[in-house]
Amino acid sequence: MLENKEYKRQGKEARKRWKEERRELERALEALQQPLKEAGIPVMLVFEGWSAAGKGAVIARTIARLDPRNYQVLTFGQATDEERRRPMLWPFWKGLPAKGQLAVLERSWFGRALERMEETPADTAQLVEEINTFERQLCDDGYLILKFFLHIGQDEQRRRLEKLAGDDDTAWRVTDRDWRQNRDYVRRKEKLDLLLQATNTPHAPWHVVWNEEKGSGAVSVLRIVKEAIADALDHGVAKPAPAEPQTWPLVSMPRLDQVDLSPGLSEDDYNEALKKEKKHLAKLHSRLYREKVPVVIGFEGWDAAGKGGAIRRLSWALDPRGFDVVPIAAPTKDELDRHYLWRFWRQLPKDGHIVLFDRTWYGRVMVERLEGLTPEARWSMAYDEINEFERSLVRWGAVVLKFWLHIDPDEQLRRFQDRENTPEKRYKITDEDWRNREKWPDYEVAVDEMLQKTSTEYAPWVIVEGNDKKYARLKVLRTVRKALEERLDR
Amino acid sequence: MLENKEYKRQGKEARKRWKEERRELERALEALQQPLKEAGIPVMLVFEGWSAAGKGAVIARTIARLDPRNYQVLTFGQATDEERRRPMLWPFWKGLPAKGQLAVLERSWFGRALERMEETPADTAQLVEEINTFERQLCDDGYLILKFFLHIGQDEQRRRLEKLAGDDDTAWRVTDRDWRQNRDYVRRKEKLDLLLQATNTPHAPWHVVWNEEKGSGAVSVLRIVKEAIADALDHGVAKPAPAEPQTWPLVSMPRLDQVDLSPGLSEDDYNEALKKEKKHLAKLHSRLYREKVPVVIGFEGWDAAGKGGAIRRLSWALDPRGFDVVPIAAPTKDELDRHYLWRFWRQLPKDGHIVLFDRTWYGRVMVERLEGLTPEARWSMAYDEINEFERSLVRWGAVVLKFWLHIDPDEQLRRFQDRENTPEKRYKITDEDWRNREKWPDYEVAVDEMLQKTSTEYAPWVIVEGNDKKYARLKVLRTVRKALEERLDR
């Protein structure tokens, strides 16, 4: 995609024309802000390019007439401590714009992927898949993504670096890395070209913009941004073509009505086994901290199935400095204004740490589906999206486990009644619990479908027979312990 | 505060008693969670202590029976990249618990201050003042702060380090630093003692807890936590004694009705001057980036006084990669559930970066005061709190400026009408703007008081005569330019 052409300067007349056109475009873009806000379309403008290609100046032009309340400029230079301890895409998920907002990215996942390719070339195919999945998921959700690569030739780059280096005010901006890049221009261009082509999709295409002449790049970028936004306002954001049906390494799961809920445990057996598991787990936690293994565990289940108790017993075995419990309630406005996976990506653990999600991203195919909060066209895509999300985590190195705490309707009724009859437990039971209970059969259909479609070898569901609390708690601890052992001895 | 006593082990019988008492206390604390939530009291439990004093185990005991949805454990080891580029207290403001929530801090501002004292001993008095101000501000807002220092003797510490180092599973936890600390125990104890005493206040006292014997520390901590929470539930959180009246280096400000709003500027003069200022500013921005100077600029003013336009013109002169505009709207639930300065602390720039706040923390003494959103007892403290906040920023090295964009009621009326009569501006004018306009005289009283009480030499207010937009915009740019020059040439 990076042509090797000899750029011919177009001269003063052209520069005057560009300036006029630029002014018009700036105003046109300014006028599109309010409609964009009303349409609630989130926009990501990605700027990549050679060092000294003029990213800063082009970005300044692009946002010149925008209301600063409508956009945010995010700069992604070298990864920070915090970023290095998370998946490659974490900072970009975190920085996702809200509906009607623009995020302007100076460097992006593209630059980060390039860095990784240089470290471990073998990962290229996976990196490309991660990026394309990320962009497709966002576009499916209505994000408008425009990607620009600012292009200049090797000679022009050298001239610019020399000019910068020659001025006291700007010399600090030129690094050894820049000079190396310039000497290595040809080889680097090949690599760039490869990655540009591999991530050039119809819904999130690359725009390679020559920026050898002052003012030419900005006007091209403005033209593309303005047209793309106007187009999205008129016809909606272009949806990606339906992805090829994916085949996941699924683990076969029983239907919920076939699960035997009779297993139980005596007090003595429970206490003894629990003590042993806790001791094991404490050791494993310390090892995974040292070996920097991240762990993500999700808890779902019927109301009153014992999620809280299981999470607590598990947390007693862990070093409180090394884990977090993230309770998931109804989404806030900030969360509703972004992709539904945003809030889970944001809460990922650092490597070596554990996060226990008390309810999870599976709300998408349970409550959101059954309460009509999300149209079928969107929630039905979530099975693949979630498998992709969990695949990202596992590729990053995480252990991913999901527990379904299962009880039968009679047991739930007993527990609801017990809560109502015990003053200090009464706050735990609400009208909503009773309403949800009436929808048990619908939920069972949804949960069965979810278990069938999202229990993968790399991130399996574990059904926990929950009628006996002791049995359930021990099973959770034991399953986690085994999964950690397996991962650490791999 | 760190006694030098010879700890006498109390033996098996005592350990059994402690265990029983601990269990009772754990349950009592568990039962206090729901009342705590209902009372909406935020709690901070701070754990400091010698290496190997058993912080992790004591924390684990303290939270053992708590619902993980009610607390968060925050670990503050060595400062991260992001933290190093912000004020010392930034991570702790960021991690502030919400009403009814507990934050459990493993190490804290105390540890960070100790590190700084070792680097630059001269700053000790300021560090102490920063810490005491921070804790007092939180307690004034209803936070319950409990601080624990886990204490062991030098010999016991050495024995524990040797034991840890001798076991393959734990050897990695013992660092050179720990050994150094043990050898230096006596000298270090003096320093610790000094800082403990200097930050031991009635509203946020230190509890020094001997933890030489297994189980003794946890039971002491649990006892204190349980009693303090029960007490706060019965009698409310103890308020700090009124602070000594503070004297601020105030800059004298004119009353608003004495401001001459006639200054104006011709189109030509404006364009020429603007061009020059922008060029200067661009250079200064690049210098402050290199010299790592943070800049915090607040914009306040009457509705339609031209805040947006001034912010935009200023932003055109800046590198978009080096500044952020933070619009401040009505607080979200998360914000209402915490100290009102929380959202401003969170949004502070990195060093070398600029943040422009579009409306600010001064909402406390304007809209919150006039709309009765905050009782007088609280908003009237805000003048000092804000002066303290800005002092923290300046001590950190920031340039702090506040602009009041001023117009008269006639000019506002013209602009409101213009907005109503221009279709593409109509969204900018709401019923609330008209309602606020009716309260002009009340606002003027509040603004005058604010300008008198919070314009300090280190963070002055600048009244911008706004009837002429060109004049106003240029004055903003010029003032910023001069302030940056002054700071950089210091």
mmCIF file with all atom_site columns, N, CA and C in Angstrom, chain A residues 30 34 56 59 63-66 68-69 72-73 75 80-81 106 169 172 283 286 289-290 312 316 320-321 325 327 358 427, chain B residues 30 34 56 59 63-66 68-69 73 75 80-81 106 169 172 283 286 289-290 312 316 320-321 324-325 327 358 427:
data_model
loop_
_atom_site.group_PDB
_atom_site.id
_atom_site.type_symbol
_atom_site.label_atom_id
_atom_site.label_alt_id
_atom_site.label_comp_id
_atom_site.label_asym_id
_atom_site.label_entity_id
_atom_site.label_seq_id
_atom_site.pdbx_PDB_ins_code
_atom_site.Cartn_x
_atom_site.Cartn_y
_atom_site.Cartn_z
_atom_site.occupancy
_atom_site.B_iso_or_equiv
_atom_site.pdbx_formal_charge
_atom_site.auth_seq_id
_atom_site.auth_comp_id
_atom_site.auth_asym_id
_atom_site.auth_atom_id
_atom_site.pdbx_PDB_model_num
ATOM 1   N N  . GLU A 1 30  ? -16.932 21.137  11.602 1.00 0.00 ? 30  GLU A N  1
ATOM 2   C CA . GLU A 1 30  ? -17.473 21.785  12.796 1.00 0.00 ? 30  GLU A CA 1
ATOM 3   C C  . GLU A 1 30  ? -18.996 21.647  12.833 1.00 0.00 ? 30  GLU A C  1
ATOM 4   N N  . GLN A 1 34  ? -22.711 18.549  15.947 1.00 0.00 ? 34  GLN A N  1
ATOM 5   C CA . GLN A 1 34  ? -23.974 18.442  16.658 1.00 0.00 ? 34  GLN A CA 1
ATOM 6   C C  . GLN A 1 34  ? -24.805 17.265  16.118 1.00 0.00 ? 34  GLN A C  1
ATOM 7   N N  . GLY A 1 56  ? 1.528   15.283  14.274 1.00 0.00 ? 56  GLY A N  1
ATOM 8   C CA . GLY A 1 56  ? 1.055   16.307  15.208 1.00 0.00 ? 56  GLY A CA 1
ATOM 9   C C  . GLY A 1 56  ? 0.334   17.428  14.474 1.00 0.00 ? 56  GLY A C  1
ATOM 10  N N  . ILE A 1 59  ? -3.019  16.274  12.978 1.00 0.00 ? 59  ILE A N  1
ATOM 11  C CA . ILE A 1 59  ? -4.034  16.129  14.033 1.00 0.00 ? 59  ILE A CA 1
ATOM 12  C C  . ILE A 1 59  ? -4.540  17.507  14.455 1.00 0.00 ? 59  ILE A C  1
ATOM 13  N N  . ILE A 1 63  ? -8.607  18.697  14.281 1.00 0.00 ? 63  ILE A N  1
ATOM 14  C CA . ILE A 1 63  ? -9.468  19.032  15.413 1.00 0.00 ? 63  ILE A CA 1
ATOM 15  C C  . ILE A 1 63  ? -9.642  20.536  15.582 1.00 0.00 ? 63  ILE A C  1
ATOM 16  N N  . ALA A 1 64  ? -8.999  21.317  14.691 1.00 0.00 ? 64  ALA A N  1
ATOM 17  C CA . ALA A 1 64  ? -8.903  22.761  14.913 1.00 0.00 ? 64  ALA A CA 1
ATOM 18  C C  . ALA A 1 64  ? -10.233 23.393  15.301 1.00 0.00 ? 64  ALA A C  1
ATOM 19  N N  . ARG A 1 65  ? -11.278 23.086  14.565 1.00 0.00 ? 65  ARG A N  1
ATOM 20  C CA . ARG A 1 65  ? -12.528 23.794  14.825 1.00 0.00 ? 65  ARG A CA 1
ATOM 21  C C  . ARG A 1 65  ? -13.520 22.972  15.633 1.00 0.00 ? 65  ARG A C  1
ATOM 22  N N  . LEU A 1 66  ? -13.075 21.869  16.159 1.00 0.00 ? 66  LEU A N  1
ATOM 23  C CA . LEU A 1 66  ? -14.001 21.047  16.945 1.00 0.00 ? 66  LEU A CA 1
ATOM 24  C C  . LEU A 1 66  ? -14.083 21.571  18.376 1.00 0.00 ? 66  LEU A C  1
ATOM 25  N N  . PRO A 1 68  ? -13.727 21.250  22.064 1.00 0.00 ? 68  PRO A N  1
ATOM 26  C CA . PRO A 1 68  ? -12.893 20.311  22.836 1.00 0.00 ? 68  PRO A CA 1
ATOM 27  C C  . PRO A 1 68  ? -13.699 19.362  23.720 1.00 0.00 ? 68  PRO A C  1
ATOM 28  N N  . ARG A 1 69  ? -14.947 19.681  23.951 1.00 0.00 ? 69  ARG A N  1
ATOM 29  C CA . ARG A 1 69  ? -15.753 18.750  24.751 1.00 0.00 ? 69  ARG A CA 1
ATOM 30  C C  . ARG A 1 69  ? -16.186 17.538  23.956 1.00 0.00 ? 69  ARG A C  1
ATOM 31  N N  . GLN A 1 72  ? -11.252 13.681  22.274 1.00 0.00 ? 72  GLN A N  1
ATOM 32  C CA . GLN A 1 72  ? -10.091 13.510  23.130 1.00 0.00 ? 72  GLN A CA 1
ATOM 33  C C  . GLN A 1 72  ? -8.930  13.008  22.285 1.00 0.00 ? 72  GLN A C  1
ATOM 34  N N  . VAL A 1 73  ? -7.771  13.615  22.492 1.00 0.00 ? 73  VAL A N  1
ATOM 35  C CA . VAL A 1 73  ? -6.580  13.145  21.788 1.00 0.00 ? 73  VAL A CA 1
ATOM 36  C C  . VAL A 1 73  ? -5.838  12.190  22.714 1.00 0.00 ? 73  VAL A C  1
ATOM 37  N N  . THR A 1 75  ? -2.489  9.718   23.156 1.00 0.00 ? 75  THR A N  1
ATOM 38  C CA . THR A 1 75  ? -1.163  9.482   22.587 1.00 0.00 ? 75  THR A CA 1
ATOM 39  C C  . THR A 1 75  ? -0.653  8.131   23.065 1.00 0.00 ? 75  THR A C  1
ATOM 40  N N  . THR A 1 80  ? 3.387   1.904   28.853 1.00 0.00 ? 80  THR A N  1
ATOM 41  C CA . THR A 1 80  ? 3.733   2.194   30.249 1.00 0.00 ? 80  THR A CA 1
ATOM 42  C C  . THR A 1 80  ? 3.796   0.884   31.048 1.00 0.00 ? 80  THR A C  1
ATOM 43  N N  . ASP A 1 81  ? 4.282   0.990   32.301 1.00 0.00 ? 81  ASP A N  1
ATOM 44  C CA . ASP A 1 81  ? 4.301   -0.163  33.206 1.00 0.00 ? 81  ASP A CA 1
ATOM 45  C C  . ASP A 1 81  ? 2.962   -0.883  33.210 1.00 0.00 ? 81  ASP A C  1
ATOM 46  N N  . GLU A 1 106 ? -3.041  9.252   18.432 1.00 0.00 ? 106 GLU A N  1
ATOM 47  C CA . GLU A 1 106 ? -1.741  9.443   17.854 1.00 0.00 ? 106 GLU A CA 1
ATOM 48  C C  . GLU A 1 106 ? -0.956  8.164   18.130 1.00 0.00 ? 106 GLU A C  1
ATOM 49  N N  . ASP A 1 169 ? 15.463  24.211  19.491 1.00 0.00 ? 169 ASP A N  1
ATOM 50  C CA . ASP A 1 169 ? 14.137  24.026  20.078 1.00 0.00 ? 169 ASP A CA 1
ATOM 51  C C  . ASP A 1 169 ? 13.547  22.645  19.787 1.00 0.00 ? 169 ASP A C  1
ATOM 52  N N  . TRP A 1 172 ? 15.680  17.850  20.556 1.00 0.00 ? 172 TRP A N  1
ATOM 53  C CA . TRP A 1 172 ? 15.361  16.784  21.513 1.00 0.00 ? 172 TRP A CA 1
ATOM 54  C C  . TRP A 1 172 ? 14.340  15.795  20.954 1.00 0.00 ? 172 TRP A C  1
ATOM 55  N N  . LYS A 1 283 ? -0.347  -21.404 47.999 1.00 0.00 ? 283 LYS A N  1
ATOM 56  C CA . LYS A 1 283 ? 0.963   -21.616 47.377 1.00 0.00 ? 283 LYS A CA 1
ATOM 57  C C  . LYS A 1 283 ? 0.927   -21.288 45.891 1.00 0.00 ? 283 LYS A C  1
ATOM 58  N N  . SER A 1 286 ? 0.923   -17.588 45.128 1.00 0.00 ? 286 SER A N  1
ATOM 59  C CA . SER A 1 286 ? 2.234   -16.996 45.229 1.00 0.00 ? 286 SER A CA 1
ATOM 60  C C  . SER A 1 286 ? 3.065   -17.335 43.980 1.00 0.00 ? 286 SER A C  1
ATOM 61  N N  . TYR A 1 289 ? 1.920   -15.289 40.964 1.00 0.00 ? 289 TYR A N  1
ATOM 62  C CA . TYR A 1 289 ? 2.382   -13.914 41.103 1.00 0.00 ? 289 TYR A CA 1
ATOM 63  C C  . TYR A 1 289 ? 3.808   -13.793 40.572 1.00 0.00 ? 289 TYR A C  1
ATOM 64  N N  . ARG A 1 290 ? 4.613   -14.733 40.999 1.00 0.00 ? 290 ARG A N  1
ATOM 65  C CA . ARG A 1 290 ? 6.009   -14.692 40.553 1.00 0.00 ? 290 ARG A CA 1
ATOM 66  C C  . ARG A 1 290 ? 6.135   -14.927 39.056 1.00 0.00 ? 290 ARG A C  1
ATOM 67  N N  . ARG A 1 312 ? -16.444 -15.758 48.374 1.00 0.00 ? 312 ARG A N  1
ATOM 68  C CA . ARG A 1 312 ? -15.812 -15.487 49.650 1.00 0.00 ? 312 ARG A CA 1
ATOM 69  C C  . ARG A 1 312 ? -14.861 -16.596 50.072 1.00 0.00 ? 312 ARG A C  1
ATOM 70  N N  . TRP A 1 316 ? -10.771 -16.282 50.604 1.00 0.00 ? 316 TRP A N  1
ATOM 71  C CA . TRP A 1 316 ? -10.049 -16.569 51.854 1.00 0.00 ? 316 TRP A CA 1
ATOM 72  C C  . TRP A 1 316 ? -8.749  -17.309 51.612 1.00 0.00 ? 316 TRP A C  1
ATOM 73  N N  . PRO A 1 320 ? -4.811  -11.148 49.836 1.00 0.00 ? 320 PRO A N  1
ATOM 74  C CA . PRO A 1 320 ? -5.676  -10.017 49.459 1.00 0.00 ? 320 PRO A CA 1
ATOM 75  C C  . PRO A 1 320 ? -4.968  -8.975  48.596 1.00 0.00 ? 320 PRO A C  1
ATOM 76  N N  . ARG A 1 321 ? -3.651  -8.991  48.578 1.00 0.00 ? 321 ARG A N  1
ATOM 77  C CA . ARG A 1 321 ? -2.944  -8.023  47.754 1.00 0.00 ? 321 ARG A CA 1
ATOM 78  C C  . ARG A 1 321 ? -2.913  -8.429  46.289 1.00 0.00 ? 321 ARG A C  1
ATOM 79  N N  . VAL A 1 325 ? -12.224 -8.449  43.532 1.00 0.00 ? 325 VAL A N  1
ATOM 80  C CA . VAL A 1 325 ? -13.566 -8.914  43.169 1.00 0.00 ? 325 VAL A CA 1
ATOM 81  C C  . VAL A 1 325 ? -14.265 -7.760  42.464 1.00 0.00 ? 325 VAL A C  1
ATOM 82  N N  . PRO A 1 327 ? -17.780 -6.603  41.197 1.00 0.00 ? 327 PRO A N  1
ATOM 83  C CA . PRO A 1 327 ? -19.211 -6.881  41.108 1.00 0.00 ? 327 PRO A CA 1
ATOM 84  C C  . PRO A 1 327 ? -19.788 -6.176  39.881 1.00 0.00 ? 327 PRO A C  1
ATOM 85  N N  . ASP A 1 358 ? -18.072 -11.008 39.698 1.00 0.00 ? 358 ASP A N  1
ATOM 86  C CA . ASP A 1 358 ? -19.323 -11.450 40.299 1.00 0.00 ? 358 ASP A CA 1
ATOM 87  C C  . ASP A 1 358 ? -20.438 -10.998 39.345 1.00 0.00 ? 358 ASP A C  1
ATOM 88  N N  . TYR A 1 427 ? -32.303 -7.772  53.384 1.00 0.00 ? 427 TYR A N  1
ATOM 89  C CA . TYR A 1 427 ? -31.903 -6.823  52.335 1.00 0.00 ? 427 TYR A CA 1
ATOM 90  C C  . TYR A 1 427 ? -31.444 -7.540  51.064 1.00 0.00 ? 427 TYR A C  1
ATOM 91  N N  . GLU B 1 30  ? -18.714 -8.357  60.161 1.00 0.00 ? 30  GLU B N  1
ATOM 92  C CA . GLU B 1 30  ? -19.572 -8.772  59.050 1.00 0.00 ? 30  GLU B CA 1
ATOM 93  C C  . GLU B 1 30  ? -20.960 -8.143  59.194 1.00 0.00 ? 30  GLU B C  1
ATOM 94  N N  . GLN B 1 34  ? -23.849 -3.981  56.504 1.00 0.00 ? 34  GLN B N  1
ATOM 95  C CA . GLN B 1 34  ? -25.091 -3.447  55.961 1.00 0.00 ? 34  GLN B CA 1
ATOM 96  C C  . GLN B 1 34  ? -25.428 -2.078  56.578 1.00 0.00 ? 34  GLN B C  1
ATOM 97  N N  . GLY B 1 56  ? 0.178   -8.679  55.134 1.00 0.00 ? 56  GLY B N  1
ATOM 98  C CA . GLY B 1 56  ? -0.710  -9.482  54.295 1.00 0.00 ? 56  GLY B CA 1
ATOM 99  C C  . GLY B 1 56  ? -1.658  -10.334 55.119 1.00 0.00 ? 56  GLY B C  1
ATOM 100 N N  . ILE B 1 59  ? -4.267  -8.189  57.005 1.00 0.00 ? 59  ILE B N  1
ATOM 101 C CA . ILE B 1 59  ? -5.291  -7.704  56.071 1.00 0.00 ? 59  ILE B CA 1
ATOM 102 C C  . ILE B 1 59  ? -6.264  -8.840  55.743 1.00 0.00 ? 59  ILE B C  1
ATOM 103 N N  . ILE B 1 63  ? -10.458 -8.666  56.429 1.00 0.00 ? 63  ILE B N  1
ATOM 104 C CA . ILE B 1 63  ? -11.508 -8.682  55.417 1.00 0.00 ? 63  ILE B CA 1
ATOM 105 C C  . ILE B 1 63  ? -12.165 -10.042 55.297 1.00 0.00 ? 63  ILE B C  1
ATOM 106 N N  . ALA B 1 64  ? -11.701 -11.004 56.127 1.00 0.00 ? 64  ALA B N  1
ATOM 107 C CA . ALA B 1 64  ? -12.108 -12.397 55.919 1.00 0.00 ? 64  ALA B CA 1
ATOM 108 C C  . ALA B 1 64  ? -13.607 -12.560 55.717 1.00 0.00 ? 64  ALA B C  1
ATOM 109 N N  . ARG B 1 65  ? -14.403 -11.967 56.557 1.00 0.00 ? 65  ARG B N  1
ATOM 110 C CA . ARG B 1 65  ? -15.834 -12.228 56.475 1.00 0.00 ? 65  ARG B CA 1
ATOM 111 C C  . ARG B 1 65  ? -16.605 -11.104 55.787 1.00 0.00 ? 65  ARG B C  1
ATOM 112 N N  . LEU B 1 66  ? -15.879 -10.193 55.173 1.00 0.00 ? 66  LEU B N  1
ATOM 113 C CA . LEU B 1 66  ? -16.586 -9.103  54.487 1.00 0.00 ? 66  LEU B CA 1
ATOM 114 C C  . LEU B 1 66  ? -17.004 -9.549  53.090 1.00 0.00 ? 66  LEU B C  1
ATOM 115 N N  . PRO B 1 68  ? -17.024 -9.291  49.383 1.00 0.00 ? 68  PRO B N  1
ATOM 116 C CA . PRO B 1 68  ? -16.030 -8.654  48.511 1.00 0.00 ? 68  PRO B CA 1
ATOM 117 C C  . PRO B 1 68  ? -16.603 -7.484  47.709 1.00 0.00 ? 68  PRO B C  1
ATOM 118 N N  . ARG B 1 69  ? -17.903 -7.375  47.633 1.00 0.00 ? 69  ARG B N  1
ATOM 119 C CA . ARG B 1 69  ? -18.464 -6.228  46.914 1.00 0.00 ? 69  ARG B CA 1
ATOM 120 C C  . ARG B 1 69  ? -18.378 -4.946  47.728 1.00 0.00 ? 69  ARG B C  1
ATOM 121 N N  . VAL B 1 73  ? -9.031  -3.969  48.075 1.00 0.00 ? 73  VAL B N  1
ATOM 122 C CA . VAL B 1 73  ? -7.677  -3.914  48.615 1.00 0.00 ? 73  VAL B CA 1
ATOM 123 C C  . VAL B 1 73  ? -6.787  -3.230  47.585 1.00 0.00 ? 73  VAL B C  1
ATOM 124 N N  . THR B 1 75  ? -2.903  -1.966  46.694 1.00 0.00 ? 75  THR B N  1
ATOM 125 C CA . THR B 1 75  ? -1.517  -2.169  47.076 1.00 0.00 ? 75  THR B CA 1
ATOM 126 C C  . THR B 1 75  ? -0.665  -1.046  46.511 1.00 0.00 ? 75  THR B C  1
ATOM 127 N N  . THR B 1 80  ? 4.412   3.671   40.156 1.00 0.00 ? 80  THR B N  1
ATOM 128 C CA . THR B 1 80  ? 4.469   3.318   38.733 1.00 0.00 ? 80  THR B CA 1
ATOM 129 C C  . THR B 1 80  ? 4.841   4.544   37.899 1.00 0.00 ? 80  THR B C  1
ATOM 130 N N  . ASP B 1 81  ? 5.103   4.312   36.606 1.00 0.00 ? 81  ASP B N  1
ATOM 131 C CA . ASP B 1 81  ? 5.372   5.426   35.669 1.00 0.00 ? 81  ASP B CA 1
ATOM 132 C C  . ASP B 1 81  ? 4.345   6.530   35.812 1.00 0.00 ? 81  ASP B C  1
ATOM 133 N N  . GLU B 1 106 ? -2.719  -1.426  51.451 1.00 0.00 ? 106 GLU B N  1
ATOM 134 C CA . GLU B 1 106 ? -1.477  -2.035  51.874 1.00 0.00 ? 106 GLU B CA 1
ATOM 135 C C  . GLU B 1 106 ? -0.372  -1.064  51.477 1.00 0.00 ? 106 GLU B C  1
ATOM 136 N N  . ASP B 1 169 ? 9.732   -21.529 48.438 1.00 0.00 ? 169 ASP B N  1
ATOM 137 C CA . ASP B 1 169 ? 8.480   -20.912 48.008 1.00 0.00 ? 169 ASP B CA 1
ATOM 138 C C  . ASP B 1 169 ? 8.396   -19.428 48.346 1.00 0.00 ? 169 ASP B C  1
ATOM 139 N N  . TRP B 1 172 ? 11.861  -15.560 47.241 1.00 0.00 ? 172 TRP B N  1
ATOM 140 C CA . TRP B 1 172 ? 11.779  -14.422 46.302 1.00 0.00 ? 172 TRP B CA 1
ATOM 141 C C  . TRP B 1 172 ? 11.213  -13.163 46.961 1.00 0.00 ? 172 TRP B C  1
ATOM 142 N N  . LYS B 1 283 ? 5.984   27.333  21.137 1.00 0.00 ? 283 LYS B N  1
ATOM 143 C CA . LYS B 1 283 ? 7.361   27.099  21.588 1.00 0.00 ? 283 LYS B CA 1
ATOM 144 C C  . LYS B 1 283 ? 7.402   26.761  23.076 1.00 0.00 ? 283 LYS B C  1
ATOM 145 N N  . SER B 1 286 ? 6.310   23.263  23.916 1.00 0.00 ? 286 SER B N  1
ATOM 146 C CA . SER B 1 286 ? 7.347   22.272  23.651 1.00 0.00 ? 286 SER B CA 1
ATOM 147 C C  . SER B 1 286 ? 8.394   22.299  24.779 1.00 0.00 ? 286 SER B C  1
ATOM 148 N N  . TYR B 1 289 ? 7.022   20.679  27.973 1.00 0.00 ? 289 TYR B N  1
ATOM 149 C CA . TYR B 1 289 ? 6.986   19.228  27.803 1.00 0.00 ? 289 TYR B CA 1
ATOM 150 C C  . TYR B 1 289 ? 8.362   18.642  28.144 1.00 0.00 ? 289 TYR B C  1
ATOM 151 N N  . ARG B 1 290 ? 9.385   19.296  27.613 1.00 0.00 ? 290 ARG B N  1
ATOM 152 C CA . ARG B 1 290 ? 10.734  18.788  27.876 1.00 0.00 ? 290 ARG B CA 1
ATOM 153 C C  . ARG B 1 290 ? 11.113  18.938  29.338 1.00 0.00 ? 290 ARG B C  1
ATOM 154 N N  . ARG B 1 312 ? -11.000 27.165  22.900 1.00 0.00 ? 312 ARG B N  1
ATOM 155 C CA . ARG B 1 312 ? -10.658 26.732  21.548 1.00 0.00 ? 312 ARG B CA 1
ATOM 156 C C  . ARG B 1 312 ? -9.455  27.485  21.006 1.00 0.00 ? 312 ARG B C  1
ATOM 157 N N  . TRP B 1 316 ? -5.770  25.881  19.959 1.00 0.00 ? 316 TRP B N  1
ATOM 158 C CA . TRP B 1 316 ? -5.161  25.931  18.629 1.00 0.00 ? 316 TRP B CA 1
ATOM 159 C C  . TRP B 1 316 ? -3.675  26.210  18.687 1.00 0.00 ? 316 TRP B C  1
ATOM 160 N N  . PRO B 1 320 ? -1.731  19.089  20.090 1.00 0.00 ? 320 PRO B N  1
ATOM 161 C CA . PRO B 1 320 ? -2.864  18.292  20.592 1.00 0.00 ? 320 PRO B CA 1
ATOM 162 C C  . PRO B 1 320 ? -2.429  17.060  21.376 1.00 0.00 ? 320 PRO B C  1
ATOM 163 N N  . ARG B 1 321 ? -1.178  16.657  21.242 1.00 0.00 ? 321 ARG B N  1
ATOM 164 C CA . ARG B 1 321 ? -0.730  15.482  21.989 1.00 0.00 ? 321 ARG B CA 1
ATOM 165 C C  . ARG B 1 321 ? -0.380  15.827  23.422 1.00 0.00 ? 321 ARG B C  1
ATOM 166 N N  . ASP B 1 324 ? -5.269  18.313  27.354 1.00 0.00 ? 324 ASP B N  1
ATOM 167 C CA . ASP B 1 324 ? -6.619  17.763  27.403 1.00 0.00 ? 324 ASP B CA 1
ATOM 168 C C  . ASP B 1 324 ? -7.577  18.836  27.853 1.00 0.00 ? 324 ASP B C  1
ATOM 169 N N  . VAL B 1 325 ? -8.776  18.797  27.324 1.00 0.00 ? 325 VAL B N  1
ATOM 170 C CA . VAL B 1 325 ? -9.834  19.661  27.840 1.00 0.00 ? 325 VAL B CA 1
ATOM 171 C C  . VAL B 1 325 ? -10.775 18.773  28.644 1.00 0.00 ? 325 VAL B C  1
ATOM 172 N N  . PRO B 1 327 ? -14.279 18.798  30.354 1.00 0.00 ? 327 PRO B N  1
ATOM 173 C CA . PRO B 1 327 ? -15.525 19.508  30.623 1.00 0.00 ? 327 PRO B CA 1
ATOM 174 C C  . PRO B 1 327 ? -16.139 18.994  31.917 1.00 0.00 ? 327 PRO B C  1
ATOM 175 N N  . ASP B 1 358 ? -12.959 23.028  31.792 1.00 0.00 ? 358 ASP B N  1
ATOM 176 C CA . ASP B 1 358 ? -14.080 23.853  31.345 1.00 0.00 ? 358 ASP B CA 1
ATOM 177 C C  . ASP B 1 358 ? -15.146 23.773  32.439 1.00 0.00 ? 358 ASP B C  1
ATOM 178 N N  . TYR B 1 427 ? -29.092 24.794  20.050 1.00 0.00 ? 427 TYR B N  1
ATOM 179 C CA . TYR B 1 427 ? -28.880 23.732  21.051 1.00 0.00 ? 427 TYR B CA 1
ATOM 180 C C  . TYR B 1 427 ? -28.069 24.232  22.242 1.00 0.00 ? 427 TYR B C  1
#
